């Protein structure tokens, strides 16, 4: 679920028997009679339309008088069993910062049962909190919001004007501003500590060990005199680099594994649209691992995952992300930042019941928070909104877009004020390209786009194969050992190459930059000897191929290294994103192409195709090719286009090369879709078994009739055969449909002729049966339309809208005293 939601248990009044209640949706109204003792009969009445759910309710003397005046079925004693108030208690521990106890029903009295609204709000029913791994009822939430608005509109005077025109509209804006503020603070905290911990792998600041490498070097008058680096070519330096990084990921893996949740769900053999087999299974859900974007997509589409966006996973994701990004493995922070921001949005909705108690409205805030997450990850508020629109959000109206932009803007402003890197700038990889592109470079941009599409398709297929292997073999039983092994192998192999020894952010930033013509072009002293070495390697001014071969060979090795470890790393049980690893791979390939193009323009300046190039001078900028490559590979893996272009433009602060980036991105999208119709996030959704109906996908049915598409083994509820609708038998049907993994579905309600009368959700039926815990399991249940008044129906059975009256009702029509054990469940 989008929030830390909980199982429902009935509140026991003093003297009441101990019982349990299933969680899920709720029935509207239920009443039952039971024989107690020697002929004495006690009547329980649970009326959820007109009760105050804040306290147990009892029958008053006037109510009992009215009951007797309406030909009561039997004698009603003065002491009736109190109304069992429902509480929602979370499956997770309650020892976290924010309590997870809810003391009110989903549809509360003040919103649904105002007396002056008459019958306009009848029939919406009581709906308990959604159970995990089910889908929300969009229609019910929309009806409930309309009922809430009608209640507000009915309030007059100054109070009504204030509530309708000021307080109610401003709640959404207050929430997105608050979420943006929190996202900016969290992003600054994560970036600051990631930079500090990453520096400890290579050295420490002698002036103050709490300073990161970048800030320490900028304090130096000379070239980074305060930074003490471990000897890079010694065995001790290599050992410190590997061991420290391994300890980081070990702690992160322990946090994720210890916070895992045990869930029971269906294990399905699923093709593109048909379930081939279903069997229940128990698995461990590591909500703190991975990027979180696929799950956020499913949640925004209406899926329920308890605890995924809660406080516990927020803490685990935050600190785990810091450790993983600092370790040096192929893990980015952009995807996890979306989950962190969505968690902040979900938790913040607890402030206002308007969003907290309406799952559809709550998802508007989560969608805006997702945009803020991308905004602070890249320093790109516009790109964040577009990413939320194109990749994450399921429903994105104009109101949500404006709130998303506000949230992303506030988050970016707070991050700039936080200034975790000490630069005073929001742009992460600022570039100062001083040369326009030439037409002959378009062919190179297309080649880079083709590579991005091919790599993206290959990455999706190989990574999913690794994830399936991880899930089906012994590897999946030892997640912590797998994390430590991959980390050790990654750092040990990557240490020798200067392009793989540095972090992903430093690598991408270096590859984007153009070579300075003179040393004074640098705005500040070089942060370390490693960056000086990389700058010297990248900047080659020669017309001889032999001078470029060392650089090209190092970039090729770095490309193979990054590509391989990206495939095996994405999916291990630590917080890890895909965006920056994909961008680094494309940037390396693009820099290779740009470097070779630079050599061609210098060595063959006399060719007609290079006639636009000045003699004995620079003609192309290799950093531009790295920029195009970064966008192409990211698009190839995720199938995101417009958002990628916007992010790259904001990321570098450069708009001159929008067209080259668009050429590379669109080429990559076409190539990737040809070989892999779905992006990695959609594949992960299907792999995890989370439902997601992609509105962009066109489903073509080859069968000719509707009957060929229908299921023939449906469980139904027939209203004409009361012997088949006892509490025990209905509970058995619920158990069977839950074992098939269809607990978020329901039962068609039919009559003996097979005519469809209605439909009841499993959650609502389960909730109604649970409230009859005091009755004999053999009690027969009858279903009725919610618009009928139950007290009237109970004493006038002919009002039931059935084709044939049940036997119990027929007897009761002639002799109300013989009415035995009926339970009315409204659907």
Short mmCIF file of N, CA, C and O in Angstrom, two decimals, residues 626-692:
data_model
loop_
_atom_site.label_atom_id
_atom_site.label_comp_id
_atom_site.label_asym_id
_atom_site.label_seq_id
_atom_site.Cartn_x
_atom_site.Cartn_y
_atom_site.Cartn_z
N UNK A 626 30.03 12.30 -25.11
CA UNK A 626 29.73 11.64 -23.84
C UNK A 626 28.34 12.02 -23.34
O UNK A 626 27.60 11.19 -22.80
N UNK A 627 27.95 13.28 -23.52
CA UNK A 627 26.62 13.74 -23.12
C UNK A 627 25.53 13.01 -23.90
O UNK A 627 24.53 12.55 -23.34
N UNK A 628 25.72 12.89 -25.21
CA UNK A 628 24.75 12.17 -26.05
C UNK A 628 24.70 10.70 -25.67
O UNK A 628 23.62 10.09 -25.59
N UNK A 629 25.86 10.10 -25.41
CA UNK A 629 25.89 8.69 -25.04
C UNK A 629 25.19 8.42 -23.72
O UNK A 629 24.51 7.40 -23.57
N UNK A 630 25.34 9.32 -22.76
CA UNK A 630 24.67 9.15 -21.47
C UNK A 630 23.16 9.11 -21.64
O UNK A 630 22.47 8.26 -21.06
N UNK A 631 22.62 10.03 -22.44
CA UNK A 631 21.18 10.03 -22.67
C UNK A 631 20.71 8.83 -23.46
O UNK A 631 19.63 8.29 -23.20
N UNK A 632 21.52 8.37 -24.42
CA UNK A 632 21.11 7.25 -25.27
C UNK A 632 21.01 5.95 -24.48
O UNK A 632 20.04 5.19 -24.62
N UNK A 633 22.00 5.66 -23.64
CA UNK A 633 21.95 4.40 -22.88
C UNK A 633 20.85 4.43 -21.82
O UNK A 633 20.21 3.41 -21.56
N UNK A 634 20.63 5.60 -21.22
CA UNK A 634 19.55 5.69 -20.24
C UNK A 634 18.20 5.47 -20.91
O UNK A 634 17.33 4.78 -20.37
N UNK A 635 18.02 6.02 -22.09
CA UNK A 635 16.78 5.80 -22.83
C UNK A 635 16.65 4.35 -23.26
O UNK A 635 15.56 3.77 -23.20
N UNK A 636 17.74 3.75 -23.68
CA UNK A 636 17.69 2.35 -24.10
C UNK A 636 17.27 1.42 -22.98
O UNK A 636 16.56 0.43 -23.21
N UNK A 637 17.67 1.72 -21.75
CA UNK A 637 17.34 0.84 -20.63
C UNK A 637 15.95 1.11 -20.07
O UNK A 637 15.25 0.18 -19.68
N UNK A 638 15.54 2.39 -20.04
CA UNK A 638 14.27 2.74 -19.40
C UNK A 638 13.16 3.11 -20.38
O UNK A 638 12.01 3.22 -19.98
N UNK A 639 13.49 3.34 -21.65
CA UNK A 639 12.53 3.77 -22.67
C UNK A 639 11.93 5.14 -22.34
O UNK A 639 10.80 5.44 -22.74
N UNK A 640 12.65 5.96 -21.61
CA UNK A 640 12.23 7.32 -21.30
C UNK A 640 12.93 8.28 -22.25
O UNK A 640 14.13 8.15 -22.48
N UNK A 641 12.21 9.26 -22.81
CA UNK A 641 12.79 10.12 -23.85
C UNK A 641 12.80 11.59 -23.44
O UNK A 641 13.87 12.16 -23.19
N UNK A 642 11.64 12.21 -23.36
CA UNK A 642 11.58 13.65 -23.14
C UNK A 642 12.20 14.01 -21.79
O UNK A 642 12.95 14.99 -21.68
N UNK A 643 11.92 13.22 -20.78
CA UNK A 643 12.47 13.51 -19.45
C UNK A 643 13.99 13.41 -19.46
O UNK A 643 14.67 14.19 -18.79
N UNK A 644 14.54 12.46 -20.21
CA UNK A 644 16.00 12.31 -20.27
C UNK A 644 16.64 13.54 -20.88
O UNK A 644 17.66 14.05 -20.38
N UNK A 645 16.07 14.05 -21.95
CA UNK A 645 16.63 15.24 -22.60
C UNK A 645 16.58 16.43 -21.64
O UNK A 645 17.55 17.18 -21.50
N UNK A 646 15.44 16.62 -20.98
CA UNK A 646 15.31 17.74 -20.04
C UNK A 646 16.29 17.61 -18.89
O UNK A 646 16.91 18.61 -18.47
N UNK A 647 16.46 16.40 -18.37
CA UNK A 647 17.38 16.20 -17.25
C UNK A 647 18.81 16.51 -17.67
O UNK A 647 19.56 17.17 -16.94
N UNK A 648 19.22 16.07 -18.85
CA UNK A 648 20.59 16.32 -19.30
C UNK A 648 20.83 17.81 -19.53
O UNK A 648 21.93 18.32 -19.24
N UNK A 649 19.84 18.50 -20.02
CA UNK A 649 20.02 19.93 -20.23
C UNK A 649 20.15 20.67 -18.90
O UNK A 649 20.98 21.56 -18.75
N UNK A 650 19.33 20.30 -17.94
CA UNK A 650 19.44 20.94 -16.62
C UNK A 650 20.68 20.45 -15.87
O UNK A 650 21.26 21.19 -15.07
N UNK A 651 21.08 19.23 -16.13
CA UNK A 651 22.22 18.65 -15.43
C UNK A 651 23.53 19.34 -15.80
O UNK A 651 24.42 19.50 -14.97
N UNK A 652 23.62 19.77 -17.05
CA UNK A 652 24.86 20.40 -17.54
C UNK A 652 24.73 21.91 -17.69
O UNK A 652 25.74 22.59 -17.89
N UNK A 653 23.50 22.43 -17.63
CA UNK A 653 23.31 23.87 -17.83
C UNK A 653 23.62 24.32 -19.24
O UNK A 653 24.03 25.46 -19.46
N UNK A 654 23.42 23.43 -20.21
CA UNK A 654 23.79 23.73 -21.60
C UNK A 654 22.62 23.39 -22.51
O UNK A 654 22.12 22.26 -22.51
N UNK A 655 22.15 24.37 -23.28
CA UNK A 655 21.04 24.18 -24.21
C UNK A 655 21.47 24.16 -25.66
O UNK A 655 20.64 23.94 -26.54
N UNK A 656 22.74 24.39 -25.93
CA UNK A 656 23.20 24.46 -27.33
C UNK A 656 23.07 23.12 -28.01
O UNK A 656 22.74 23.05 -29.20
N UNK A 657 23.29 22.06 -27.28
CA UNK A 657 23.35 20.73 -27.89
C UNK A 657 22.08 19.93 -27.64
O UNK A 657 22.12 18.70 -27.51
N UNK A 658 20.94 20.61 -27.61
CA UNK A 658 19.66 19.91 -27.44
C UNK A 658 19.37 18.99 -28.62
O UNK A 658 18.95 17.84 -28.43
N UNK A 659 19.60 19.47 -29.84
CA UNK A 659 19.32 18.65 -31.02
C UNK A 659 20.19 17.40 -31.09
O UNK A 659 19.67 16.30 -31.36
N UNK A 660 21.50 17.47 -30.89
CA UNK A 660 22.28 16.23 -30.88
C UNK A 660 21.81 15.23 -29.83
O UNK A 660 21.78 14.02 -30.09
N UNK A 661 21.47 15.72 -28.65
CA UNK A 661 20.97 14.81 -27.61
C UNK A 661 19.66 14.17 -28.04
O UNK A 661 19.43 12.97 -27.84
N UNK A 662 18.78 14.96 -28.65
CA UNK A 662 17.52 14.41 -29.15
C UNK A 662 17.74 13.35 -30.22
O UNK A 662 17.05 12.32 -30.24
N UNK A 663 18.69 13.59 -31.12
CA UNK A 663 18.99 12.60 -32.16
C UNK A 663 19.44 11.29 -31.53
O UNK A 663 18.97 10.20 -31.90
N UNK A 664 20.36 11.35 -30.58
CA UNK A 664 20.83 10.14 -29.93
C UNK A 664 19.74 9.44 -29.13
O UNK A 664 19.62 8.21 -29.17
N UNK A 665 18.93 10.21 -28.41
CA UNK A 665 17.89 9.63 -27.56
C UNK A 665 16.80 8.96 -28.39
O UNK A 665 16.37 7.83 -28.10
N UNK A 666 16.33 9.62 -29.44
CA UNK A 666 15.27 9.03 -30.25
C UNK A 666 15.76 7.80 -31.01
O UNK A 666 15.04 6.81 -31.15
N UNK A 667 17.00 7.84 -31.49
CA UNK A 667 17.55 6.66 -32.15
C UNK A 667 17.62 5.49 -31.18
O UNK A 667 17.28 4.36 -31.52
N UNK A 668 18.07 5.77 -29.97
CA UNK A 668 18.15 4.71 -28.96
C UNK A 668 16.77 4.15 -28.63
O UNK A 668 16.61 2.93 -28.46
N UNK A 669 15.77 5.01 -28.59
CA UNK A 669 14.41 4.55 -28.26
C UNK A 669 13.89 3.62 -29.36
O UNK A 669 13.31 2.56 -29.07
N UNK A 670 14.08 3.98 -30.61
CA UNK A 670 13.59 3.15 -31.71
C UNK A 670 14.30 1.79 -31.73
O UNK A 670 13.66 0.76 -31.90
N UNK A 671 15.60 1.80 -31.54
CA UNK A 671 16.35 0.55 -31.56
C UNK A 671 15.98 -0.32 -30.37
O UNK A 671 15.77 -1.54 -30.50
N UNK A 672 15.86 0.27 -29.19
CA UNK A 672 15.54 -0.50 -27.99
C UNK A 672 14.15 -1.11 -28.08
O UNK A 672 13.94 -2.27 -27.69
N UNK A 673 13.18 -0.37 -28.59
CA UNK A 673 11.82 -0.90 -28.69
C UNK A 673 11.74 -2.03 -29.70
O UNK A 673 10.89 -2.92 -29.57
N UNK A 674 12.59 -2.02 -30.70
CA UNK A 674 12.58 -3.10 -31.69
C UNK A 674 13.02 -4.42 -31.06
O UNK A 674 12.44 -5.48 -31.33
N UNK A 675 14.03 -4.37 -30.22
CA UNK A 675 14.57 -5.58 -29.61
C UNK A 675 13.94 -5.89 -28.25
O UNK A 675 13.94 -7.05 -27.82
N UNK A 676 13.44 -4.89 -27.56
CA UNK A 676 12.86 -5.10 -26.23
C UNK A 676 11.68 -4.14 -26.07
O UNK A 676 11.89 -2.96 -25.76
N UNK A 677 10.45 -4.59 -26.28
CA UNK A 677 9.30 -3.68 -26.23
C UNK A 677 9.11 -3.00 -24.87
O UNK A 677 8.53 -1.93 -24.81
N UNK A 678 9.58 -3.60 -23.79
CA UNK A 678 9.39 -3.04 -22.45
C UNK A 678 10.72 -2.58 -21.88
O UNK A 678 11.77 -3.18 -22.13
N UNK A 679 10.66 -1.52 -21.09
CA UNK A 679 11.84 -1.05 -20.39
C UNK A 679 12.11 -1.89 -19.15
O UNK A 679 11.33 -2.76 -18.77
N UNK A 680 13.23 -1.61 -18.49
CA UNK A 680 13.64 -2.41 -17.36
C UNK A 680 12.65 -2.30 -16.21
O UNK A 680 12.40 -3.29 -15.50
N UNK A 681 12.05 -1.14 -16.01
CA UNK A 681 11.11 -0.99 -14.89
C UNK A 681 9.86 -1.83 -15.09
O UNK A 681 9.34 -2.43 -14.15
N UNK A 682 9.35 -1.87 -16.33
CA UNK A 682 8.18 -2.70 -16.60
C UNK A 682 8.51 -4.18 -16.47
O UNK A 682 7.69 -4.98 -16.00
N UNK A 683 9.73 -4.56 -16.87
CA UNK A 683 10.14 -5.95 -16.72
C UNK A 683 10.24 -6.35 -15.25
O UNK A 683 9.85 -7.45 -14.86
N UNK A 684 10.76 -5.45 -14.44
CA UNK A 684 10.86 -5.73 -13.01
C UNK A 684 9.48 -5.83 -12.37
O UNK A 684 9.28 -6.62 -11.44
N UNK A 685 8.53 -5.04 -12.85
CA UNK A 685 7.16 -5.15 -12.35
C UNK A 685 6.58 -6.54 -12.62
O UNK A 685 5.98 -7.16 -11.75
N UNK A 686 6.77 -7.01 -13.84
CA UNK A 686 6.25 -8.33 -14.18
C UNK A 686 7.00 -9.42 -13.42
O UNK A 686 6.41 -10.41 -12.97
N UNK A 687 8.31 -9.24 -13.24
CA UNK A 687 9.11 -10.22 -12.52
C UNK A 687 8.68 -10.33 -11.07
O UNK A 687 8.63 -11.42 -10.50
N UNK A 688 8.34 -9.20 -10.45
CA UNK A 688 7.90 -9.20 -9.06
C UNK A 688 6.46 -9.63 -8.90
O UNK A 688 6.01 -9.90 -7.78
N UNK A 689 5.71 -9.70 -10.00
CA UNK A 689 4.31 -10.10 -9.92
C UNK A 689 3.37 -9.00 -9.51
O UNK A 689 2.23 -9.26 -9.14
N UNK A 690 3.81 -7.73 -9.57
CA UNK A 690 2.95 -6.62 -9.20
C UNK A 690 2.09 -6.23 -10.40
O UNK A 690 2.60 -6.10 -11.52
N UNK A 691 0.80 -6.01 -10.19
CA UNK A 691 -0.06 -5.65 -11.32
C UNK A 691 0.18 -4.22 -11.78
O UNK A 691 0.39 -3.32 -10.97
N UNK A 692 0.17 -4.03 -13.06
CA UNK A 692 0.29 -2.69 -13.62
C UNK A 692 -0.31 -2.71 -15.03
O UNK A 692 0.18 -3.42 -15.91
#
